[in-house]
mmCIF file of C-alpha atoms in Angstrom:
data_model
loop_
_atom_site.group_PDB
_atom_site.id
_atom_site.type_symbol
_atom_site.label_atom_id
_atom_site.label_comp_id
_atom_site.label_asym_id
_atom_site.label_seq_id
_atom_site.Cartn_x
_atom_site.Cartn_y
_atom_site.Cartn_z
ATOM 1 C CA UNK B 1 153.853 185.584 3.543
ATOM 2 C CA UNK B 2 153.090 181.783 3.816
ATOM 3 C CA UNK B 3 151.678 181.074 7.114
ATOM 4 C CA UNK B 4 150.340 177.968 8.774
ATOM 5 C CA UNK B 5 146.265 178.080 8.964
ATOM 6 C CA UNK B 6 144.037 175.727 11.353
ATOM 7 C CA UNK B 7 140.472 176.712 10.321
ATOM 8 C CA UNK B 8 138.021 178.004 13.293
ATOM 9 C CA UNK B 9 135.456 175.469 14.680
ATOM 10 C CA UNK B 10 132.119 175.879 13.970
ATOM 11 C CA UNK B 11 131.358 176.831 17.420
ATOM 12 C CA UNK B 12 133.576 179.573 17.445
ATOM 13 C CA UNK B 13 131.919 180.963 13.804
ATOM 14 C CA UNK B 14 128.666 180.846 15.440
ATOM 15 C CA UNK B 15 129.482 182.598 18.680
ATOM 16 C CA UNK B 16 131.061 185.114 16.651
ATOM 17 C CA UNK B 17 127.335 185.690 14.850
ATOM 18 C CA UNK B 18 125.677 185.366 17.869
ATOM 19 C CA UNK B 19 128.278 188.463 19.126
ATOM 20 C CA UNK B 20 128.153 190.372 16.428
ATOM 21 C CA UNK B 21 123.907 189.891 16.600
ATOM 22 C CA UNK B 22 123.904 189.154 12.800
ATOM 23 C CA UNK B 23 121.516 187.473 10.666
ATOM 24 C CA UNK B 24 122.700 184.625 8.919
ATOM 25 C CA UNK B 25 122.752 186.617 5.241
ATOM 26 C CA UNK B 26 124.554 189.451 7.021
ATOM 27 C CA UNK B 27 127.199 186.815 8.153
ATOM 28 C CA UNK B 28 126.748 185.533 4.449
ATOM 29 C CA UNK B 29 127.338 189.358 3.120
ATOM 30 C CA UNK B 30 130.640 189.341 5.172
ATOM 31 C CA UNK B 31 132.218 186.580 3.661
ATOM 32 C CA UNK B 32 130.668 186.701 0.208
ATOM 33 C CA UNK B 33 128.648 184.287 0.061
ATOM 34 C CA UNK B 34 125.198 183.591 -1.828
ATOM 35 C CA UNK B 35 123.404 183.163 0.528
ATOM 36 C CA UNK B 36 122.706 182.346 4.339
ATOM 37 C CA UNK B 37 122.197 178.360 3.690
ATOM 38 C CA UNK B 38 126.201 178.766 2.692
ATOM 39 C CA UNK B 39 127.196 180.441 6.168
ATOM 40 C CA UNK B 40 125.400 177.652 7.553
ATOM 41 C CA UNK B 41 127.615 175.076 6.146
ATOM 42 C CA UNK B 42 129.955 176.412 8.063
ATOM 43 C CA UNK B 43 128.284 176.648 11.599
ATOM 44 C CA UNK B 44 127.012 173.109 11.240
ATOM 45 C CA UNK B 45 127.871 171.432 14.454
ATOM 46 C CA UNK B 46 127.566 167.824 12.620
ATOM 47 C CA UNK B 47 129.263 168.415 9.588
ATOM 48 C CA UNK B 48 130.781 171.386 9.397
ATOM 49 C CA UNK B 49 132.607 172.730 5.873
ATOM 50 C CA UNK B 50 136.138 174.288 6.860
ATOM 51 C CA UNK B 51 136.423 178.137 6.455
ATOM 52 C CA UNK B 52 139.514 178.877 4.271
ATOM 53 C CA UNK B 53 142.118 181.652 5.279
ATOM 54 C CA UNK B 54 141.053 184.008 2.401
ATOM 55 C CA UNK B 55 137.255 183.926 3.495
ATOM 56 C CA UNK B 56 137.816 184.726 6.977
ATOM 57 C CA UNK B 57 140.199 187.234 6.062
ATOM 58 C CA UNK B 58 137.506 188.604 3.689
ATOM 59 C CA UNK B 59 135.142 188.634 7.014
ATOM 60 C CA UNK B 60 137.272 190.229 9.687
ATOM 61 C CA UNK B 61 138.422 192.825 6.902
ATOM 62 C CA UNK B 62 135.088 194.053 6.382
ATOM 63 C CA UNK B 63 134.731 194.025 10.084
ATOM 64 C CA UNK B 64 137.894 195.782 11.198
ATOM 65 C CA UNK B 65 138.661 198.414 8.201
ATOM 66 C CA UNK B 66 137.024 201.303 7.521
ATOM 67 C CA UNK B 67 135.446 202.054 4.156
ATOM 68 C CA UNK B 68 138.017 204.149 2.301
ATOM 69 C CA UNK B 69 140.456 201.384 3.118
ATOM 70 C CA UNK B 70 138.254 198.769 1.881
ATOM 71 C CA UNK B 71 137.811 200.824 -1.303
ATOM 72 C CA UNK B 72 141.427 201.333 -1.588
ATOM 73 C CA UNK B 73 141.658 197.305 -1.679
ATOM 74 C CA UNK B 74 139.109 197.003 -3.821
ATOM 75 C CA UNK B 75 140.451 199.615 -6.439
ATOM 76 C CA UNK B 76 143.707 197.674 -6.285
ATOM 77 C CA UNK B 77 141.563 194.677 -7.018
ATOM 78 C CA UNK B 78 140.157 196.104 -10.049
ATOM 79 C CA UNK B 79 143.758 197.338 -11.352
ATOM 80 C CA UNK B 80 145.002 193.699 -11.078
ATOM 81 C CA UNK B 81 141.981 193.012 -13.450
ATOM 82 C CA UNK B 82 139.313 191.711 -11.351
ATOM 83 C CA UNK B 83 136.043 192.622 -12.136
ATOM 84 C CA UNK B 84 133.150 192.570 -9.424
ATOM 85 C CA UNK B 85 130.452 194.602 -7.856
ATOM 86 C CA UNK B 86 127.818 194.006 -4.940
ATOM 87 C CA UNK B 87 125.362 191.774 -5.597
ATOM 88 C CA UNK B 88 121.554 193.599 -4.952
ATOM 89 C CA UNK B 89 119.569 191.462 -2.779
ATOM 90 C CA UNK B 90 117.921 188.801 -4.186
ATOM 91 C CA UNK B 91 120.507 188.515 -6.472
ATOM 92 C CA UNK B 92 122.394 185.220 -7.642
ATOM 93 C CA UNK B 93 125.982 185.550 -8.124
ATOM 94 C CA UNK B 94 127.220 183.664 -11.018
#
């Protein structure tokens, strides 16, 4: 389904933390990202990086669907021949 995407302003990602009462790396976590200086980048009021339609899907998924769903997805992820895991903390993705 194509669909027409306007990214949401930095204001409205950091009200969204700020509702949520999130930590930075728990934002980070959401959208998997390294690290919290990342989400950051995207909450920046002066220059803020846009937040693609895949990421905040990512976010609100993990926010919204329960955890056998998300493993469904992520099972269907792994047939299609992705290969991932959670990172442990502290731990650099590659």
């Amino acid at each position: 389904m194509p669909i027409h995407y306007k990214h949401p302003p930095a204001q409205s990602l950091a009200d969204l933390k700020k509702e949520l009462g999130r930590t930075g790396k728990e934002m980070a976590d959401l959208c998997w990202l390294a690290g919290d200086q990342h989400w950051r980048k995207y909450t920046n009021p002066r220059e803020p990086r846009p937040m693609s339609a895949q990421m905040l899907f990512t976010m609100m998924a993990q926010l919204e669907l329960d955890e056998a769903t998300l493993e469904r997805i992520y099972a269907r992820m792994r047939q299609a021949g992705a290969e991932f895991r959670p990172a442990q903390d502290g731990e650099q993705q590659p």
